[in-house]
mmCIF file of C-alpha atoms in Angstrom:
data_model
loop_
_atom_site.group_PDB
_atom_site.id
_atom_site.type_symbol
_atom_site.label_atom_id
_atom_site.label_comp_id
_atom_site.label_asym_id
_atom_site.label_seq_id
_atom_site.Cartn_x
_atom_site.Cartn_y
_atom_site.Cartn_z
ATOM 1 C CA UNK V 1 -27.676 -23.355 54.508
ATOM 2 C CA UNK V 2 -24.534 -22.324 56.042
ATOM 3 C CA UNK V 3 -23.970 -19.545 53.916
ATOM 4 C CA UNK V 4 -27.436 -18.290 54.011
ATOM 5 C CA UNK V 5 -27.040 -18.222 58.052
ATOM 6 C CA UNK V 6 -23.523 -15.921 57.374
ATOM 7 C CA UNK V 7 -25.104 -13.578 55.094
ATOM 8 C CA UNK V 8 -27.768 -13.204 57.832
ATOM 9 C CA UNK V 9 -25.353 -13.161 60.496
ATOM 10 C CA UNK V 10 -23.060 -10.438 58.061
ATOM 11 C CA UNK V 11 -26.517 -8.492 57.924
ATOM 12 C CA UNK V 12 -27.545 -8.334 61.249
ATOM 13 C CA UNK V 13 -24.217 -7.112 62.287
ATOM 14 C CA UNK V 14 -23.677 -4.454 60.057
ATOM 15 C CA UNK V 15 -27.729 -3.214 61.314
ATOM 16 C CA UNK V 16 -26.433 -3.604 64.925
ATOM 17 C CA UNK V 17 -22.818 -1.805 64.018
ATOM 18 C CA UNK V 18 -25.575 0.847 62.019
ATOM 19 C CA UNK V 19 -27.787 0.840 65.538
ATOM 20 C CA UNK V 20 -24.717 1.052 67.732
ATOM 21 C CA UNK V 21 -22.769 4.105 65.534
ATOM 22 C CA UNK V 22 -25.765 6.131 64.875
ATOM 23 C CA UNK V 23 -25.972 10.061 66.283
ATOM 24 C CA UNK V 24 -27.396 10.199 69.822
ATOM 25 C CA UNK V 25 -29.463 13.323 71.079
ATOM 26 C CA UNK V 26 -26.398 14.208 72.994
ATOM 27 C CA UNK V 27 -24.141 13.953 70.330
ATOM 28 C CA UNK V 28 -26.603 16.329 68.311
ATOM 29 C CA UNK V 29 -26.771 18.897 70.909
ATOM 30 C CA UNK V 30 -22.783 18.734 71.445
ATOM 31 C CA UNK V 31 -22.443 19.233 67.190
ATOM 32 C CA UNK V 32 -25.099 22.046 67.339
ATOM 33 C CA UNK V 33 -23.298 23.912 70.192
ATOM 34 C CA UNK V 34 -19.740 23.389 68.133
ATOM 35 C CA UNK V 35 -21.761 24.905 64.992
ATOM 36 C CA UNK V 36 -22.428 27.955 66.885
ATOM 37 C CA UNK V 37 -19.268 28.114 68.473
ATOM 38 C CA UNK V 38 -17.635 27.761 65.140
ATOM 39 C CA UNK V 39 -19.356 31.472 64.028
ATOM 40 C CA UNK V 40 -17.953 33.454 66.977
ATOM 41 C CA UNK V 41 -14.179 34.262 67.830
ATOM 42 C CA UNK V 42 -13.915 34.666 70.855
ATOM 43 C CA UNK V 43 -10.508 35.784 72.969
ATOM 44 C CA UNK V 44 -9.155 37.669 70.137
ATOM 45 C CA UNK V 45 -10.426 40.718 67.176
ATOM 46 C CA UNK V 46 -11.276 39.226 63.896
ATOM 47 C CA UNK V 47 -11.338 41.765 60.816
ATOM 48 C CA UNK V 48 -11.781 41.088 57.010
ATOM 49 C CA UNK V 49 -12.370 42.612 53.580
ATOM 50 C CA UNK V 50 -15.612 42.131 52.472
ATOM 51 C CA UNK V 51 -17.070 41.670 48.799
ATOM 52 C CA UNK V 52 -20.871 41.835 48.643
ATOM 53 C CA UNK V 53 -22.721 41.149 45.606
ATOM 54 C CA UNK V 54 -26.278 41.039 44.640
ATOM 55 C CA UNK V 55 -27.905 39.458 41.889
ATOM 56 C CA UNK V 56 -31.497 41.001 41.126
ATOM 57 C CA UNK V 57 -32.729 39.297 38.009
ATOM 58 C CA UNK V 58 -33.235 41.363 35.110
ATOM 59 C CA UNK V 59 -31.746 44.249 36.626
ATOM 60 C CA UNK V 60 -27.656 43.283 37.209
ATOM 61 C CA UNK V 61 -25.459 43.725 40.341
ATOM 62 C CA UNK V 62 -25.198 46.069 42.634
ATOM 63 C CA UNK V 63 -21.314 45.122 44.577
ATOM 64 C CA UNK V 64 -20.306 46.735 47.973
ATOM 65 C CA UNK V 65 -16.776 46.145 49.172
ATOM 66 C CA UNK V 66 -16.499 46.780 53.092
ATOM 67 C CA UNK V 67 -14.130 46.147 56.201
ATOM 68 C CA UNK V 68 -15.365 44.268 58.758
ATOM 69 C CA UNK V 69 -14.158 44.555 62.583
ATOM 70 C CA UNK V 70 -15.260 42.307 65.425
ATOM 71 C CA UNK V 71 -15.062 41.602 69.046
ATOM 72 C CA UNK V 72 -17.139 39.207 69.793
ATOM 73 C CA UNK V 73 -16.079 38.894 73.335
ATOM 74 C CA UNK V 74 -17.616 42.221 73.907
ATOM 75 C CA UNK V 75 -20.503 41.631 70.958
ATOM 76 C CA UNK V 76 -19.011 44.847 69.073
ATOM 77 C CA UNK V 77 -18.509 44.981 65.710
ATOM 78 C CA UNK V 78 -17.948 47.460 62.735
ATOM 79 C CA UNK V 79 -18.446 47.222 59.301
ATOM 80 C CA UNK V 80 -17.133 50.316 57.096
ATOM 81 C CA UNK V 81 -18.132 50.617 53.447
ATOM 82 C CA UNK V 82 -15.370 51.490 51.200
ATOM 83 C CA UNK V 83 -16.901 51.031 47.488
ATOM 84 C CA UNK V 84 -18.308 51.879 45.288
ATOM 85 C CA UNK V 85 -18.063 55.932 45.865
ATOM 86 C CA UNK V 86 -21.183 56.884 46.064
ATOM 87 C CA UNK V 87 -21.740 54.154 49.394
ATOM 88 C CA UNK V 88 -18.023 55.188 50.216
ATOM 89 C CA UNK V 89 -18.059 56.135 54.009
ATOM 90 C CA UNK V 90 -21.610 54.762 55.047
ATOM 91 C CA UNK V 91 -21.075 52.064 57.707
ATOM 92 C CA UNK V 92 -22.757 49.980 60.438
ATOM 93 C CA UNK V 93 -21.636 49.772 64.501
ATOM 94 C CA UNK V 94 -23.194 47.492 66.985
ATOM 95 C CA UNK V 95 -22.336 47.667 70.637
ATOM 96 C CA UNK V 96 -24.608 47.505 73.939
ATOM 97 C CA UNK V 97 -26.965 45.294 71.830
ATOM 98 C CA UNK V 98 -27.785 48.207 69.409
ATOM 99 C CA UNK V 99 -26.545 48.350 66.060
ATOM 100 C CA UNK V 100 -26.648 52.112 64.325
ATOM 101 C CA UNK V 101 -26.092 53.206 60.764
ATOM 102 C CA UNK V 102 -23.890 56.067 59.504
ATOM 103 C CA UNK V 103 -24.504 58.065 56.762
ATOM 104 C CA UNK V 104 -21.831 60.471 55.765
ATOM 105 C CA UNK V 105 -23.811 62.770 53.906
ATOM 106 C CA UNK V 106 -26.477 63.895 56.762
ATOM 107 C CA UNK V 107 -23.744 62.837 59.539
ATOM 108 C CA UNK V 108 -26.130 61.315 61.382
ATOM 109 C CA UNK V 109 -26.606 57.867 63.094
ATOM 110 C CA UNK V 110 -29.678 56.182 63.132
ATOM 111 C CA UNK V 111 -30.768 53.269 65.145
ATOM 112 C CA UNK V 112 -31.476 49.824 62.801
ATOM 113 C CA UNK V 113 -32.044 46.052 64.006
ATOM 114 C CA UNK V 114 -30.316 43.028 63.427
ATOM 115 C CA UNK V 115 -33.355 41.694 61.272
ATOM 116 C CA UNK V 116 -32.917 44.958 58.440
ATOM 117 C CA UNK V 117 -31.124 43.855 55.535
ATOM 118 C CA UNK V 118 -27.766 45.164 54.949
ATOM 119 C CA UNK V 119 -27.573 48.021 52.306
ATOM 120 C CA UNK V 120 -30.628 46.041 50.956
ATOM 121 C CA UNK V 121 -29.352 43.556 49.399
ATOM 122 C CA UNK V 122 -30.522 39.676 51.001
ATOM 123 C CA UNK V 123 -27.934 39.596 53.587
ATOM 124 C CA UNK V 124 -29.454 40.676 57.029
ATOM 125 C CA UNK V 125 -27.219 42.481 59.031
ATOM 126 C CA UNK V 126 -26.954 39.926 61.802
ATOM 127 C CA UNK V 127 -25.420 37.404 58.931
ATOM 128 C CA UNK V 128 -22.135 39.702 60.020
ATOM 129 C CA UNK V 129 -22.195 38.685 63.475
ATOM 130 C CA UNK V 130 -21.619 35.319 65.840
ATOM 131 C CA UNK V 131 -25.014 33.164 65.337
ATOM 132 C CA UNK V 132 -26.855 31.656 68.472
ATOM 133 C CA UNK V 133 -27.925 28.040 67.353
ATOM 134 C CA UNK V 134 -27.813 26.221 70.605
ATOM 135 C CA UNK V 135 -28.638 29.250 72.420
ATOM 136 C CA UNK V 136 -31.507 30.825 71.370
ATOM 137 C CA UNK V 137 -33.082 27.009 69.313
ATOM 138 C CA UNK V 138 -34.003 24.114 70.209
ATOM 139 C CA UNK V 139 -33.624 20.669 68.369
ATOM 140 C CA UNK V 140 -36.946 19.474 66.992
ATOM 141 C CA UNK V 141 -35.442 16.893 64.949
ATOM 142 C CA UNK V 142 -32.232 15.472 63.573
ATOM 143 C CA UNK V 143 -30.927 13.137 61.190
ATOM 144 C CA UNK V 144 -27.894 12.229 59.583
ATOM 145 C CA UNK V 145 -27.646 12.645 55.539
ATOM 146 C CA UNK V 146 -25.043 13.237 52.631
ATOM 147 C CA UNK V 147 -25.132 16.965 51.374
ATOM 148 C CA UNK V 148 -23.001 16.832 48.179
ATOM 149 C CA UNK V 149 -19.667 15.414 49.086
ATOM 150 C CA UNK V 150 -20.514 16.235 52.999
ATOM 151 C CA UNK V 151 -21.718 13.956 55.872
ATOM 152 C CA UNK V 152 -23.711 16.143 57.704
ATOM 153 C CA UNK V 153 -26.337 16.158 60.635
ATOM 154 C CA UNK V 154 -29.749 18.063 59.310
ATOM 155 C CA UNK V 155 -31.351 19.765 62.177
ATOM 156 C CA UNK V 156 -34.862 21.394 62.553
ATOM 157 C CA UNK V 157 -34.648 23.960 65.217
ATOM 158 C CA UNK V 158 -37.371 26.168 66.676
ATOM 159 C CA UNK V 159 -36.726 29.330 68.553
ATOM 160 C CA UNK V 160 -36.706 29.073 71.899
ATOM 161 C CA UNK V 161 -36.447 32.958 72.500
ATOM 162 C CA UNK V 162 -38.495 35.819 70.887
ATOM 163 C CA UNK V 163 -35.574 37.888 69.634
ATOM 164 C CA UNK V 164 -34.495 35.957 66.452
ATOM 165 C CA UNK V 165 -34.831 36.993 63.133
ATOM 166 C CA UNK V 166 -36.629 33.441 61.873
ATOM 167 C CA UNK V 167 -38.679 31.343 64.209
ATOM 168 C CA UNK V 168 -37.512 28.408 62.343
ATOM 169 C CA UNK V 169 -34.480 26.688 60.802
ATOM 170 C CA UNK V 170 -33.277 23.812 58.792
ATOM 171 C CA UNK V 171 -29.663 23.483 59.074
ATOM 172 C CA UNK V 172 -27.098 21.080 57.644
ATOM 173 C CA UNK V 173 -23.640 20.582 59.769
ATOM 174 C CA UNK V 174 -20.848 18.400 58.914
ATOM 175 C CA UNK V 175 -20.427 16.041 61.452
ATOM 176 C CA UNK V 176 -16.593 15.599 61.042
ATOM 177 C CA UNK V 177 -15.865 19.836 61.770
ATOM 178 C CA UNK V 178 -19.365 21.549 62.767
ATOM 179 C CA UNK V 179 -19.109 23.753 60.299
ATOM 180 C CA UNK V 180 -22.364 24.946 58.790
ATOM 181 C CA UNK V 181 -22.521 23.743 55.009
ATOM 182 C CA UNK V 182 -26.377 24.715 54.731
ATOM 183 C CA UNK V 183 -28.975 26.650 55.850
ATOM 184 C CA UNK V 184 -33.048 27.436 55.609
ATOM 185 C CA UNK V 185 -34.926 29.879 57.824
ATOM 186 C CA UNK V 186 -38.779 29.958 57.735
ATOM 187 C CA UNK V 187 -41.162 31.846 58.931
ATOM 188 C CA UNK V 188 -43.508 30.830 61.466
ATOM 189 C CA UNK V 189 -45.872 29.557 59.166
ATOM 190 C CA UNK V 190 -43.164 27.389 57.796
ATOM 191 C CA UNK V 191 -42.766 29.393 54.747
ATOM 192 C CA UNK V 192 -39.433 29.211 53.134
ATOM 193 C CA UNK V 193 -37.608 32.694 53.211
ATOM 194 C CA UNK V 194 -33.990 32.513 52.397
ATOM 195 C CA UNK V 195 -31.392 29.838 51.800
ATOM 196 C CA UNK V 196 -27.681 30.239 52.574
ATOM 197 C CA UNK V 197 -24.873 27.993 51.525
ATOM 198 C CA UNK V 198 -21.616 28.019 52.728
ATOM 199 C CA UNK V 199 -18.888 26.671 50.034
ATOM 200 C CA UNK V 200 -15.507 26.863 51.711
ATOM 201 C CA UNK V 201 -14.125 27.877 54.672
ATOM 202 C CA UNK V 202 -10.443 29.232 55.198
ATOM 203 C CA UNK V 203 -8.081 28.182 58.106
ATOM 204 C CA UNK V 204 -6.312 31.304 59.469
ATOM 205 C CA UNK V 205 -4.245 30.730 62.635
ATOM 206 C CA UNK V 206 -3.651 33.138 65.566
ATOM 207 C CA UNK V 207 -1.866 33.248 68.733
ATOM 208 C CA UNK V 208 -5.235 31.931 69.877
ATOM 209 C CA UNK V 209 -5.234 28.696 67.642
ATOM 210 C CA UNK V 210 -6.291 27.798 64.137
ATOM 211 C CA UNK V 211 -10.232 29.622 63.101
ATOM 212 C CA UNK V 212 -12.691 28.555 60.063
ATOM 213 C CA UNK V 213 -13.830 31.207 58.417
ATOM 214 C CA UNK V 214 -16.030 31.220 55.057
ATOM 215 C CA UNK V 215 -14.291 32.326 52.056
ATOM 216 C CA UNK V 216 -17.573 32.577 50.016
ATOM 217 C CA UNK V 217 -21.531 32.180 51.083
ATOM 218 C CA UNK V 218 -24.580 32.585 48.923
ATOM 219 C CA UNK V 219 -27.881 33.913 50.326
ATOM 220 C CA UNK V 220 -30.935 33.070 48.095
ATOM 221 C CA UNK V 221 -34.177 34.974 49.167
ATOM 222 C CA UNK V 222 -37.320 33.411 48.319
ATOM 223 C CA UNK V 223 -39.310 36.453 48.964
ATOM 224 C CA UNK V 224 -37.367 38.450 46.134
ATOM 225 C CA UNK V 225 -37.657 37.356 42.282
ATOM 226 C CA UNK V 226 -38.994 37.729 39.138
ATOM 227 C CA UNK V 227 -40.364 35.745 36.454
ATOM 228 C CA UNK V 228 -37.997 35.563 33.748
ATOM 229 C CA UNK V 229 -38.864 33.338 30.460
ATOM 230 C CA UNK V 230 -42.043 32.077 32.387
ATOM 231 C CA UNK V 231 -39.739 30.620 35.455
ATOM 232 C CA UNK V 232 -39.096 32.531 38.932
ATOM 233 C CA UNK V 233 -35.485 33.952 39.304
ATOM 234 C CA UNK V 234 -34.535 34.834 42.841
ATOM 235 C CA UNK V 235 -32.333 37.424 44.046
ATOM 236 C CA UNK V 236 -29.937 36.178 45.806
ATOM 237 C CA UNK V 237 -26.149 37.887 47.102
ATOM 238 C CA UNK V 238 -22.825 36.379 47.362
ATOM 239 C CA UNK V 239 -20.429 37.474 50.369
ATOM 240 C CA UNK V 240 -16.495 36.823 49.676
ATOM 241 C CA UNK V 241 -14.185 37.180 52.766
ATOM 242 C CA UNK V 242 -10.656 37.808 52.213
ATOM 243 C CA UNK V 243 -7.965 39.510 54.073
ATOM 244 C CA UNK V 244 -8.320 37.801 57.482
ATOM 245 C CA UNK V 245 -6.822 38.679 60.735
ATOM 246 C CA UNK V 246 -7.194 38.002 64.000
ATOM 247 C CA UNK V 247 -5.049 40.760 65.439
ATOM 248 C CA UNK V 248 -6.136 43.192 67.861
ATOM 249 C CA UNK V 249 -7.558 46.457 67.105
ATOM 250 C CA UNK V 250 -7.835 49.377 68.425
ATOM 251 C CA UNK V 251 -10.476 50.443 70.835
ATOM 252 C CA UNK V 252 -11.897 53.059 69.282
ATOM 253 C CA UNK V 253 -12.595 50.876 65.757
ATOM 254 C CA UNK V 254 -15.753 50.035 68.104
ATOM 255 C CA UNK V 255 -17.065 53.743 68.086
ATOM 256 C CA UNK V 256 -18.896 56.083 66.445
ATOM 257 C CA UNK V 257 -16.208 58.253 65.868
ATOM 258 C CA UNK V 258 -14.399 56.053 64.109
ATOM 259 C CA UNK V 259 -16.919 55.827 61.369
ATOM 260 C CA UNK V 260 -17.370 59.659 61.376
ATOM 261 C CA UNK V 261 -13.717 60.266 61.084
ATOM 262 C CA UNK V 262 -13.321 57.261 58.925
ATOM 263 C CA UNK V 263 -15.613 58.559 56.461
ATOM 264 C CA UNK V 264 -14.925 62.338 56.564
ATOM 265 C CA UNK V 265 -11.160 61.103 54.831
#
């Protein structure tokens, strides 16, 4: 009888400890807002070489290599193709909330959104910049669950704001770093469109303090495949980010004549 009463004792207390531990809505909100703080870098430049590669099944790769300048303290940023030749030159600038696209063989700019996709592969081109979790969601629902070896919060967030490129997301943080290990957006309808996963992420340390940044993500998009051997295969692209820095750059990185000059060489 005694030991009965101890294991039910032992029991309740690890429930209570269970109860007592468990993620609060405040806590949730506070890990959200460190997710999104975790994309942005802010108080300094951030630049890296890019690798882009998309899978489209049945038909190969197509792989872009780029450089990518930020200042996200300003929302600028830059991205400037640099392979393979015949995309050599071509490159992307956002600044007062626009972001334009340069083509070196017309020389001409023209206006594109944060929703297009980047050189058409799945990657969007707002995957490039800072992303606005707390800001522009709100928390529907969380819970706490194990993503592979990850302990990670699983939010479902619906936009709060009309300018977002999915109305809804599913999105898996880890609760020790709030880094983003997963991610689902859906359409309005609550149709699965794309999945992301985020690997690995890099340390790189600057006079600012230490950064996270992803050395490899996958993007999945359920709207693109093919059946292959009677089973869907989706297209999906793979970003690789090497070469970090967070030294300053020069002002005029952030301009249009940077990419025409840039590409004319």
């Amino acid at each position: 009888m005694m030991r009965m009463k101890k294991n039910i004792l032992t029991a309740a207390f690890i429930a209570f400890s269970s109860l007592a531990f468990s993620l609060t809505a405040s806590d949730a909100q506070k890990l959200l807002k460190n997710a999104e703080d975790n994309t942005a870098f802010f108080g300094t430049d951030f630049s890296g070489t890019y690798q882009i590669v998309q899978e489209k099944p049945g038909e190969g790769r197509n792989a872009y290599d780029a450089l990518m300048y930020r200042r996200d303290s300003a929302s600028k940023w830059t991205i400037l193709i640099t392979g393979p030749e015949k995309d050599k030159g071509k490159g992307y600038l956002q600044f007062d909330e626009n972001i334009w696209f340069y083509d070196p063989a017309d020389r001409r700019f023209t206006y594109t959104s944060s929703r297009d996709k980047f050189q058409n592969t799945n990657a969007n081109n707002s995957d490039f910049a800072p992303q606005h979790y707390d800001r522009d969601y709100s928390i529907e629902s969380f819970e706490e669950v194990k993503l592979g070896n990850f302990e990670c919060v699983l939010f479902s967030l619906k936009a709060k704001v009309e300018k977002v490129d999915y109305p809804i997301l599913k999105l898996w943080v880890s609760k020790n770093d709030g880094l983003v290990r997963k991610k689902e957006d859906y359409s309005a309808s609550a149709q699965k469109l794309r999945t992301s996963a985020i690997s690995s992420y890099q340390s790189v340390s600057s006079s600012g303090g230490s950064h996270k940044v992803p050395v490899y993500m996958i993007i999945q998009d359920h709207l693109r495949g093919k059946k292959i051997n009677g089973k869907v295969q989706y297209e999906r692209t793979m970003i690789s980010i090497s070469n970090v820095s967070f030294e300053k750059v020069a002002d005029s990185v952030y301009t249009k004549p940077f990419l025409e000059i840039k590409s004319a060489k």
